[in-house]
Coordinates of C-alpha atoms and ligand atoms in Angstrom, one line a residue:
X148 CA -8.9 24.0 12.8
X149 CA -6.0 24.5 15.1
X150 CA -3.0 22.2 14.6
X151 CA -3.2 21.1 18.3
X152 CA -4.9 17.9 17.3
X153 CA -1.6 16.7 15.9
X154 CA 1.4 15.5 18.0
X155 CA 3.6 18.6 18.6
X156 CA 6.4 17.4 16.3
X157 CA 4.0 17.0 13.4
X158 CA 3.3 20.7 13.6
X159 CA 6.9 21.5 12.9
X160 CA 7.8 21.3 9.2
X161 CA 10.6 18.8 8.5
X162 CA 11.9 15.9 6.5
X163 CA 13.2 13.0 8.5
X164 CA 16.7 12.0 7.5
X165 CA 19.3 9.9 9.2
X166 CA 17.3 9.6 12.4
X167 CA 16.7 13.4 12.7
X168 CA 14.0 15.9 11.9
X169 CA 15.6 18.1 9.2
X170 CA 14.3 21.5 8.4
X171 CA 13.9 22.0 4.7
X172 CA 13.2 25.0 2.4
X173 CA 9.9 26.0 0.9
X174 CA 6.5 25.1 2.3
X175 CA 3.6 22.9 1.3
X176 CA 0.3 23.3 3.2
X177 CA -1.3 20.2 4.6
X178 CA -5.1 20.8 4.8
X179 CA -7.8 19.2 6.8
X180 CA -10.2 18.0 4.0
X181 CA -13.2 18.2 6.3
X182 CA -12.8 22.0 6.7
X183 CA -10.2 23.0 4.1
X184 CA -8.3 24.7 7.0
X185 CA -4.5 24.4 7.2
X186 CA -3.3 21.7 9.6
X187 CA 0.4 22.3 9.3
X188 CA 3.0 22.6 6.6
X189 CA 5.8 20.4 5.4
X190 CA 9.0 21.3 3.5
X191 CA 9.0 21.5 -0.3
X192 CA 11.8 19.0 -0.8
X193 CA 14.6 19.6 -3.3
X194 CA 17.0 17.4 -5.2
X195 CA 19.6 18.2 -2.6
X196 CA 17.3 16.8 0.1
X197 CA 16.9 13.6 -1.9
X198 CA 20.7 13.4 -2.2
X199 CA 21.1 13.8 1.5
X200 CA 18.5 11.1 2.2
X201 CA 19.8 8.7 -0.3
X202 CA 23.3 9.1 1.0
X203 CA 22.1 8.4 4.6
X204 CA 20.2 5.3 3.3
X205 CA 23.2 4.1 1.3
X206 CA 25.6 4.5 4.2
X207 CA 23.3 2.7 6.5
X208 CA 22.9 -0.1 4.0
X209 CA 26.6 -0.6 3.3
X210 CA 27.5 -0.3 7.0
X211 CA 25.5 -3.5 7.6
X212 CA 23.8 -2.0 10.7
X213 CA 20.5 -3.3 9.5
X214 CA 21.3 -5.3 6.3
X215 CA 23.7 -7.6 8.0
X216 CA 21.5 -8.4 11.1
X217 CA 20.1 -11.8 11.1
X218 CA 16.5 -12.2 9.9
X219 CA 15.5 -13.0 13.4
X220 CA 17.0 -9.8 14.8
X221 CA 15.2 -7.7 12.2
X222 CA 12.0 -9.7 12.9
X223 CA 12.1 -8.7 16.6
X224 CA 12.2 -5.0 15.6
X225 CA 9.3 -5.4 13.1
X226 CA 7.2 -7.1 15.8
X227 CA 8.0 -4.1 18.1
X228 CA 6.8 -1.7 15.4
X229 CA 3.5 -3.5 15.2
X230 CA 3.1 -3.5 19.0
X231 CA 3.9 0.2 19.2
X232 CA 1.4 0.9 16.4
X233 CA -1.3 -1.0 18.3
X234 CA -0.5 0.9 21.5
X235 CA -0.9 4.2 19.7
X236 CA -3.8 3.3 17.6
X237 CA -6.0 6.3 18.5
X238 CA -3.2 8.8 17.9
X239 CA -2.2 7.3 14.6
X240 CA -5.8 7.0 13.5
X241 CA -6.3 10.6 14.4
X242 CA -3.3 11.7 12.3
X243 CA -4.6 9.7 9.3
X244 CA -8.2 11.0 9.8
X245 CA -7.2 14.6 9.9
X246 CA -4.7 14.3 7.0
X247 CA -6.9 12.3 4.6
X248 CA -10.4 13.2 5.8
X249 CA -10.9 9.5 6.6
X250 CA -13.8 8.6 8.9
X251 CA -12.2 8.1 12.3
X252 CA -13.8 4.6 12.8
X253 CA -12.3 3.5 9.4
X254 CA -8.9 4.8 10.3
X255 CA -9.0 3.0 13.6
X256 CA -10.5 -0.3 12.5
X257 CA -8.9 -0.6 9.0
X258 CA -5.9 1.6 8.5
X259 CA -4.0 1.2 11.7
X260 CA -4.9 -2.4 12.1
X261 CA -4.0 -3.4 8.6
X262 CA -0.7 -1.6 8.7
X263 CA 0.2 -3.1 12.1
X264 CA -0.8 -6.6 10.7
X265 CA 1.5 -5.9 7.8
X266 CA 4.5 -5.3 10.1
X267 CA 3.6 -8.4 12.1
X268 CA 3.4 -10.5 8.9
X269 CA 6.7 -9.0 7.6
X270 CA 8.3 -10.0 10.9
X271 CA 7.6 -13.6 10.1
X272 CA 8.9 -13.2 6.5
X273 CA 12.2 -11.8 7.8
X274 CA 12.8 -15.3 9.3
X275 CA 12.2 -17.0 6.0
X276 CA 14.7 -15.5 3.7
X277 CA 15.8 -19.0 2.6
X278 CA 17.7 -20.1 -0.4
X279 CA 17.7 -23.6 -1.8
X280 CA 20.2 -26.3 -2.3
X281 CA 20.1 -27.5 -5.9
X282 CA 20.8 -31.1 -6.8
X283 CA 23.0 -30.7 -10.0
X284 CA 25.3 -33.1 -11.9
X285 CA 28.2 -30.6 -11.2
X286 CA 31.0 -31.8 -8.9
X287 CA 30.0 -29.0 -6.6
X288 CA 27.8 -27.9 -3.7
X289 CA 25.3 -25.6 -5.4
X290 CA 22.9 -23.3 -3.5
X291 CA 21.1 -20.1 -3.8
X292 CA 20.8 -17.3 -1.3
X293 CA 18.6 -14.2 -1.1
X294 CA 20.1 -10.8 -0.6
X295 CA 18.6 -7.3 0.0
X296 CA 18.7 -5.0 -3.0
X297 CA 20.1 -1.8 -1.2
X298 CA 18.3 1.5 -1.2
X299 CA 14.6 1.3 -2.0
X300 CA 12.8 4.5 -3.2
X301 CA 9.2 4.3 -2.0
X302 CA 6.7 6.7 -3.6
X303 CA 3.2 6.5 -2.2
X304 CA -0.3 8.0 -3.0
X305 CA -2.7 10.2 -1.0
X306 CA -5.5 7.8 -0.3
X307 CA -4.2 5.1 2.1
X308 CA -0.9 6.7 3.2
X309 CA -0.3 4.4 6.2
X310 CA -1.3 1.1 4.7
X311 CA 0.4 1.6 1.4
X312 CA 3.6 2.9 2.9
X313 CA 3.6 0.0 5.3
X314 CA 3.1 -2.6 2.6
X315 CA 6.4 -1.5 1.1
X316 CA 8.5 -0.5 4.1
X317 CA 7.7 -3.5 6.2
X318 CA 8.8 -6.0 3.6
X319 CA 11.7 -3.9 2.4
X320 CA 12.9 -3.8 6.0
X321 CA 12.3 -7.5 6.5
X322 CA 14.7 -8.2 3.6
X323 CA 17.4 -5.9 5.0
X324 CA 17.0 -2.9 2.7
X325 CA 17.2 0.8 3.5
X326 CA 14.5 3.2 2.3
X327 CA 13.9 6.8 1.1
X328 CA 10.2 7.5 1.2
X329 CA 8.5 10.3 -0.7
X330 CA 4.9 10.3 0.6
X331 CA 2.1 12.1 -1.3
X332 CA 2.4 15.9 -0.9
X333 CA -1.1 16.2 0.4
X334 CA -1.0 13.5 3.0
X335 CA 2.5 13.1 4.4
X336 CA 1.8 13.1 8.1
X337 CA 1.6 9.4 9.0
X338 CA 5.0 8.8 7.3
X339 CA 6.6 11.4 9.5
X340 CA 4.8 9.9 12.5
X341 CA 6.1 6.4 11.6
X342 CA 9.6 7.7 11.2
X343 CA 9.7 8.4 14.9
X344 CA 8.0 5.2 15.8
X345 CA 10.4 3.0 13.7
X346 CA 13.3 4.7 15.4
X347 CA 11.8 4.0 18.8
X348 CA 11.3 0.4 17.9
X349 CA 15.0 0.0 17.0
X350 CA 15.3 0.7 13.3
X351 CA 18.8 2.2 13.1
X352 CA 19.3 5.8 11.9
X353 CA 19.5 6.2 8.2
X354 CA 17.6 3.0 7.4
X355 CA 14.2 4.8 7.0
X356 CA 14.2 8.4 5.6
X357 CA 11.3 10.6 4.6
X358 CA 11.5 13.5 2.2
X359 CA 8.3 15.5 1.7
X360 CA 7.6 17.4 -1.5
X361 CA 6.0 17.3 -4.9
X362 CA 6.5 14.1 -7.0
X363 CA 6.8 16.2 -10.1
X364 CA 9.8 18.0 -8.7
X365 CA 11.5 15.1 -6.9
X366 CA 10.3 11.9 -8.6
X367 CA 12.7 11.7 -11.5
X368 CA 15.7 12.5 -9.4
X369 CA 14.8 9.9 -6.8
X370 CA 13.8 7.1 -9.2
X371 CA 17.0 7.4 -11.3
X372 CA 19.4 8.2 -8.5
X373 CA 22.7 6.2 -8.9
X374 CA 22.5 5.0 -5.3
X375 CA 18.8 3.9 -5.5
X376 CA 18.6 0.2 -6.3
X377 CA 14.8 -0.3 -6.6
X378 CA 11.7 1.8 -7.0
X379 CA 8.4 0.9 -5.2
X380 CA 5.7 3.0 -6.7
X381 CA 1.9 3.2 -5.9
X382 CA -0.2 5.8 -7.7
X383 CA -2.0 6.5 -10.9
X384 CA -1.4 4.6 -14.1
X385 CA -0.3 7.8 -15.8
X386 CA 2.4 8.8 -13.3
X387 CA 3.3 5.1 -12.9
X388 CA 4.0 4.8 -16.6
X389 CA 6.2 7.9 -16.4
X390 CA 8.1 6.6 -13.3
X391 CA 8.5 3.1 -14.9
X392 CA 10.0 4.8 -18.0
X393 CA 12.5 6.7 -15.9
X394 CA 13.4 3.7 -13.7
X395 CA 13.7 1.5 -16.8
X396 CA 16.1 3.9 -18.5
X397 CA 18.2 3.8 -15.4
X398 CA 17.9 0.0 -15.2
X399 CA 16.3 0.1 -11.8
X400 CA 13.8 -2.7 -11.0
X401 CA 10.3 -1.3 -10.2
X402 CA 7.1 -2.5 -8.7
X403 CA 4.1 -0.4 -9.9
X404 CA 0.8 -0.6 -8.1
X405 CA -1.5 1.6 -10.3
X406 CA -5.0 2.6 -10.9
X407 CA -8.1 0.5 -10.7
X408 CA -11.7 0.5 -12.0
X409 CA -13.1 -2.7 -10.7
X410 CA -16.2 -4.4 -12.0
X411 CA -18.7 -5.9 -9.5
X412 CA -21.0 -8.4 -11.1
X413 CA -24.4 -9.3 -9.5
X414 CA -25.9 -12.5 -11.1
X415 CA -29.6 -13.1 -10.7
X416 CA -28.9 -16.1 -8.4
X417 CA -27.2 -13.9 -5.8
X418 CA -28.3 -13.3 -2.3
X419 CA -29.6 -9.9 -3.2
X420 CA -29.7 -8.3 0.2
X421 CA -26.1 -9.2 0.8
X422 CA -25.1 -8.3 -2.7
X423 CA -26.5 -4.8 -2.4
X424 CA -24.9 -4.2 1.0
X425 CA -21.5 -5.4 -0.5
X426 CA -22.0 -3.2 -3.5
X427 CA -22.6 -0.1 -1.4
X428 CA -19.7 -0.7 0.9
X429 CA -17.4 -1.5 -2.2
X430 CA -18.0 1.9 -3.8
X431 CA -18.2 4.2 -0.7
X432 CA -15.3 2.6 1.1
X433 CA -12.7 5.3 1.8
X434 CA -15.1 7.8 0.2
X435 CA -14.5 5.9 -3.1
X436 CA -10.8 6.7 -3.1
X437 CA -9.9 3.1 -3.1
X438 CA -7.9 1.6 -6.0
X439 CA -9.6 -1.7 -5.4
X440 CA -13.1 -0.3 -4.8
X441 CA -16.0 -1.4 -6.9
X442 CA -17.2 1.6 -8.9
X443 CA -18.6 -0.4 -11.9
X444 CA -21.7 -2.4 -11.2
X445 CA -22.9 -5.0 -13.7
X446 CA -26.4 -6.5 -12.9
X447 CA -28.1 -9.4 -14.6
X448 CA -31.2 -8.1 -16.4
X449 CA -33.7 -10.1 -14.3
X450 CA -32.8 -8.3 -11.1
X451 CA -31.6 -5.0 -12.7
X452 CA -34.6 -2.8 -11.7
X453 CA -34.8 -4.4 -8.2
X454 CA -31.1 -3.6 -7.6
X455 CA -31.5 0.0 -8.9
X456 CA -34.5 0.6 -6.5
X457 CA -32.5 -0.9 -3.5
X458 CA -29.5 1.4 -4.3
X459 CA -31.7 4.5 -4.7
X460 CA -33.3 3.7 -1.3
X461 CA -30.2 2.6 0.6
X462 CA -27.3 4.8 -0.5
X463 CA -28.7 8.1 0.9
X464 CA -28.9 6.4 4.4
X465 CA -25.2 5.7 4.6
X466 CA -23.9 8.1 7.3
X467 CA -22.1 10.9 5.5
X468 CA -20.4 14.0 6.8
X469 CA -18.0 14.9 9.6
X470 CA -15.2 12.2 9.6
X471 CA -14.6 12.7 13.3
X472 CA -18.1 11.4 14.2
X473 CA -17.8 7.7 15.0
X474 CA -20.8 6.7 13.0
X475 CA -19.6 8.4 9.8
X476 CA -18.9 6.1 6.9
X477 CA -18.4 8.6 4.0
X478 CA -16.2 11.6 4.7
X479 CA -14.9 14.3 2.4
X480 CA -12.6 13.7 -0.6
X481 CA -9.0 14.1 0.4
X482 CA -8.2 17.1 -1.7
X483 CA -9.8 20.0 -3.5
X484 CA -8.4 18.5 -6.8
X485 CA -10.0 15.2 -6.2
X486 CA -13.3 16.8 -5.4
X487 CA -13.1 18.8 -8.6
X488 CA -12.3 15.7 -10.6
X489 CA -15.4 14.0 -9.3
X490 CA -17.6 17.0 -10.0
X491 CA -16.3 17.1 -13.6
X492 CA -16.7 13.3 -14.2
X493 CA -20.3 13.3 -12.9
X494 CA -21.3 16.4 -14.8
X495 CA -19.9 14.9 -18.0
X496 CA -21.8 11.7 -17.4
X497 CA -25.0 13.6 -16.7
X498 CA -24.5 15.6 -19.9
X499 CA -24.0 12.3 -21.8
X500 CA -27.4 11.0 -20.6
X501 CA -26.6 9.1 -17.4
X502 CA -29.6 8.9 -15.0
X503 CA -28.8 10.1 -11.5
X504 CA -30.5 7.7 -9.0
X505 CA -29.1 9.6 -6.0
X506 CA -26.4 12.2 -5.3
X507 CA -24.8 13.9 -8.3
X508 CA -23.7 17.1 -6.5
X509 CA -21.3 18.5 -3.9
X510 CA -22.4 18.9 -0.3
X511 CA -21.8 22.1 1.6
X512 CA -20.4 21.0 4.9
X513 CA -18.0 23.2 6.9
X514 CA -16.2 24.3 3.8
X515 CA -14.8 20.7 3.3
X516 CA -14.4 18.7 0.1
X517 CA -17.6 16.8 0.3
X518 CA -19.5 15.1 -2.5
X519 CA -22.7 13.2 -2.1
X520 CA -22.5 9.4 -2.8
X521 CA -23.8 9.1 -6.3
X522 CA -25.4 6.3 -8.4
X523 CA -25.5 6.6 -12.2
X524 CA -27.7 4.3 -14.2
X525 CA -28.2 4.0 -18.0
X526 CA -24.6 4.6 -18.8
X527 CA -22.9 3.5 -22.0
X528 CA -20.0 1.1 -21.6
X529 CA -17.9 3.4 -23.8
X530 CA -18.6 6.5 -21.6
X531 CA -15.6 8.0 -19.7
X532 CA -17.4 7.5 -16.4
X533 CA -17.3 3.7 -17.0
X534 CA -13.9 3.5 -18.7
X535 CA -11.9 5.9 -16.6
X536 CA -11.1 5.8 -12.9
X537 CA -13.2 8.5 -11.1
X538 CA -11.8 7.8 -7.6
X539 CA -14.8 9.2 -5.7
X540 CA -18.0 7.9 -4.2
X541 CA -19.6 7.3 -7.6
X542 CA -21.2 4.0 -8.9
X543 CA -22.1 3.4 -12.5
X544 CA -24.7 0.6 -13.2
X545 CA -25.1 -1.4 -16.4
X546 CA -27.3 -4.4 -17.2
X547 CA -26.2 -7.6 -18.9
X548 CA -27.9 -10.8 -20.0
X549 CA -25.4 -13.7 -20.1
X550 CA -22.4 -14.8 -18.1
X551 CA -20.2 -14.3 -21.3
X552 CA -21.5 -10.7 -21.7
X553 CA -20.8 -10.0 -18.0
X554 CA -17.2 -11.2 -18.5
X555 CA -16.7 -9.2 -21.6
X556 CA -18.0 -6.0 -20.0
X557 CA -16.0 -6.6 -16.8
X558 CA -12.8 -7.0 -18.9
X559 CA -13.5 -4.1 -21.2
X560 CA -11.4 -1.4 -19.5
X561 CA -7.7 -0.9 -19.5
X562 CA -7.5 -1.6 -15.8
X563 CA -7.3 -5.0 -14.0
X564 CA -6.7 -4.6 -10.3
X565 CA -9.7 -6.1 -8.6
X566 CA -13.1 -7.6 -9.4
X567 CA -16.1 -9.0 -7.5
X568 CA -18.7 -11.7 -8.2
X569 CA -22.0 -11.9 -6.4
X570 CA -23.6 -15.4 -6.9
X571 CA -24.8 -18.4 -5.0
X572 CA -23.5 -20.7 -7.8
X573 CA -20.0 -21.8 -6.9
X574 CA -19.3 -23.4 -10.3
X575 CA -20.1 -20.1 -11.9
X576 CA -18.0 -18.3 -9.3
X577 CA -15.0 -20.4 -10.3
X578 CA -15.6 -20.0 -14.0
X579 CA -16.0 -16.3 -13.9
X580 CA -13.1 -15.7 -11.4
X581 CA -10.9 -17.6 -13.8
X582 CA -12.0 -15.4 -16.8
X583 CA -11.7 -12.0 -15.1
X584 CA -8.6 -10.0 -15.9
X585 CA -7.8 -8.9 -12.3
X586 CA -5.1 -9.3 -9.7
X587 CA -7.6 -10.2 -7.0
X588 CA -11.2 -11.5 -7.2
X589 CA -13.7 -11.5 -4.3
X590 CA -16.8 -13.7 -4.3
X591 CA -19.8 -12.6 -2.2
X592 CA -17.6 -10.1 -0.4
X593 CA -15.4 -7.1 -1.1
X594 CA -12.1 -5.9 0.2
X595 CA -11.3 -8.9 2.3
X596 CA -7.6 -8.3 2.5
X597 CA -4.8 -9.8 4.5
X598 CA -1.0 -9.2 4.4
X599 CA -0.6 -12.9 3.5
X600 CA -2.6 -12.5 0.3
X601 CA -0.8 -10.8 -2.6
X602 CA -2.4 -8.0 -4.6
X603 CA -1.4 -6.1 -7.7
X604 CA -2.5 -5.4 -11.2
X605 CA -2.7 -6.7 -14.7
X606 CA -2.9 -4.5 -17.8
X607 CA -2.6 -0.8 -16.9
X608 CA -3.1 -1.5 -13.2
X609 CA 0.6 -2.3 -12.8
X610 CA 3.4 -4.8 -12.3
X611 CA 4.5 -6.9 -9.3
X612 CA 2.7 -7.9 -6.2
X613 CA 2.5 -6.5 -2.7
X614 CA 1.8 -8.7 0.3
X615 CA 2.3 -12.4 0.7
X616 CA 5.6 -14.3 0.6
X617 CA 5.7 -13.4 -3.1
X618 CA 6.6 -9.8 -2.1
X619 CA 9.9 -10.9 -0.7
X620 CA 11.1 -11.6 -4.2
X621 CA 10.4 -7.9 -5.1
X622 CA 12.8 -6.7 -2.4
X623 CA 15.6 -9.3 -2.7
X624 CA 17.7 -10.8 -5.4
X625 CA 19.0 -14.3 -5.8
X626 CA 22.6 -15.2 -5.8
X627 CA 23.8 -18.7 -6.9
X628 CA 26.9 -20.0 -5.1
X629 CA 28.6 -23.0 -6.6
X630 CA 31.5 -24.4 -4.6
X631 CA 33.6 -27.0 -6.5
X632 CA 34.3 -30.2 -4.6
X633 CA 37.4 -32.2 -5.2
X634 CA 37.1 -36.0 -5.8
X635 CA 38.7 -38.1 -3.2
X636 CA 41.8 -38.9 -5.3
X637 CA 42.7 -35.1 -5.7
X638 CA 41.8 -34.2 -2.1
X639 CA 45.1 -33.8 -0.1
X640 CA 43.4 -33.6 3.2
Ligands
LIG869 P1 -0.4 10.1 -8.3 O1 0.1 9.1 -9.4 O2 -0.8 11.4 -8.7 O3 0.7 10.3 -7.2 C1 1.3 9.1 -6.5 C2 2.7 9.6 -6.0 O4 3.5 9.8 -7.1 C3 2.7 10.8 -5.1 O5 3.6 10.7 -4.1 C4 3.1 11.9 -6.1 O6 3.8 13.0 -5.5 C5 4.1 11.1 -6.9 N1 4.5 11.7 -8.2 C6 3.8 12.6 -8.9 N2 4.5 12.9 -10.1 C7 5.6 12.1 -10.1 C8 6.7 12.0 -11.0 N3 6.8 12.7 -12.1 N4 7.7 11.1 -10.6 C9 7.6 10.4 -9.5 N5 6.6 10.5 -8.6 C10 5.6 11.3 -8.9 O7 -1.6 9.3 -7.5 P2 -2.5 9.8 -6.3 O8 -3.5 10.8 -6.9 O9 -1.7 10.2 -5.2 O10 -3.3 8.5 -5.9 C11 -4.4 8.0 -6.6 C12 -4.0 7.0 -7.6 O11 -3.3 5.9 -7.1 C13 -5.2 6.3 -8.2 O12 -5.0 6.1 -9.6 C14 -5.3 5.0 -7.5 O13 -6.0 3.9 -8.2 C15 -3.9 4.6 -7.4 N6 -3.7 3.7 -6.3 C16 -3.3 2.4 -6.6 C17 -3.1 1.5 -5.6 C18 -2.7 0.1 -5.9 O14 -2.4 -0.6 -4.9 N7 -2.7 -0.4 -7.1 C19 -3.4 1.9 -4.3 C20 -3.7 3.2 -4.0 C21 -3.9 4.1 -5.0

């Protein structure tokens, strides 16, 4: 694959610091996952690059060039960002599709749209950075105001680079912060694209900076940097725990959006045709590399065999292959490492006695990182393929008898990011939604997401929330101002 599919400036390796493309040292190859060919390279960032980027962000913050604008002024720029993204949808979707191996239709319809919606929503939040007047017994006018935190270190994963960067950057900007962004080493291209777009929309130089490189080499330095005031991390629970430890020692607040392994429960009163369609899209969405995907299916015993038959018949017909074909739903895994992780997890499950209903092996397509969508039945709840996040197009299926058993199985992993319930009984839907340990619960649907609805984890799936007005609190702090008032007899005026 030639790199001509990418905008010219993305073919030139660089960081993006203080409004400029900055040449770095070292080199990381960015591969097209559909062919394993090199698309381009980016610099292998160093601690010195992080220092330069943090200095630029800090200077921009203290200068007030963005932080001291009114919320309405920042709002106008955020709206402009969303407009420019919509105007450039096809180019941005192509960058994301080549970088991550995403089916182009998904990148167009979901990634760019959702990210543009996020900027649009953040534009409205920027106009609601309100404090409150408190009625106190003090002889004083007492009120609170919200202030930006300063420099935000954003560290993002490989699977939804544009969406998960936008969900941090848009609100961080709305609140008036400056940012240093370290995108995933494998999928950094949309961050570099967006750096130009943000500048064009009117984000001042130094407010948004991108340093490319390995998290293992840059992460500690970035998340404990003296001039970083907050860490916004999305990634695996293992790395998240490490970053949270470092940030905690440095007394930096952190939001941590971490791994998921969501249960999807089909009760025997569900609309089965819809439930099966939902189940398939929940586990193949983004080729299974979706923290809120539904890789753990729990089926009530009365409809268990019927559901297995429908999955075995339906899954092989989901369009699979070249992500550039508009009809493709399942593309390659994003990296060789992710592909190999899926191979190892399924092989181990097979060795432990799992029944492969469909899939269970790699697909030889153009040398890319393809793995057939796979359904595994007869798995033990204690098996690694059930308890651990696989992060590929793999579904495990387990039967249950009662509502209580379904809840117990659903809550039996360390994760708690998302969950789904398929039932026509709305009393049951409420009861079970209440009992599930998850940050977001879908009933008779999956992945209905909107920037106004918060998401985030419980248990090992993380801390804090992204999206919704709740997120403003993650990127601002409250200051109380108490102005003493003199009684009339002491007031000279
Ligand atoms: P990862 O944890 O390997 O990497 C995430 C980011 O952390 C990358 O930018 C990486 O370079 C960086 N990093 C690596 N080591 C670091 C260190 N020592 N210090 C600081 N940063 C470091 O995750 P991944 O493989 O890129 O993404 C997949 C994981 O992310 C899955 O577990 C998935 O569930 C999770 N995820 C969670 C959400 C959510 O919203 N909860 C969303 C998407 C992905």
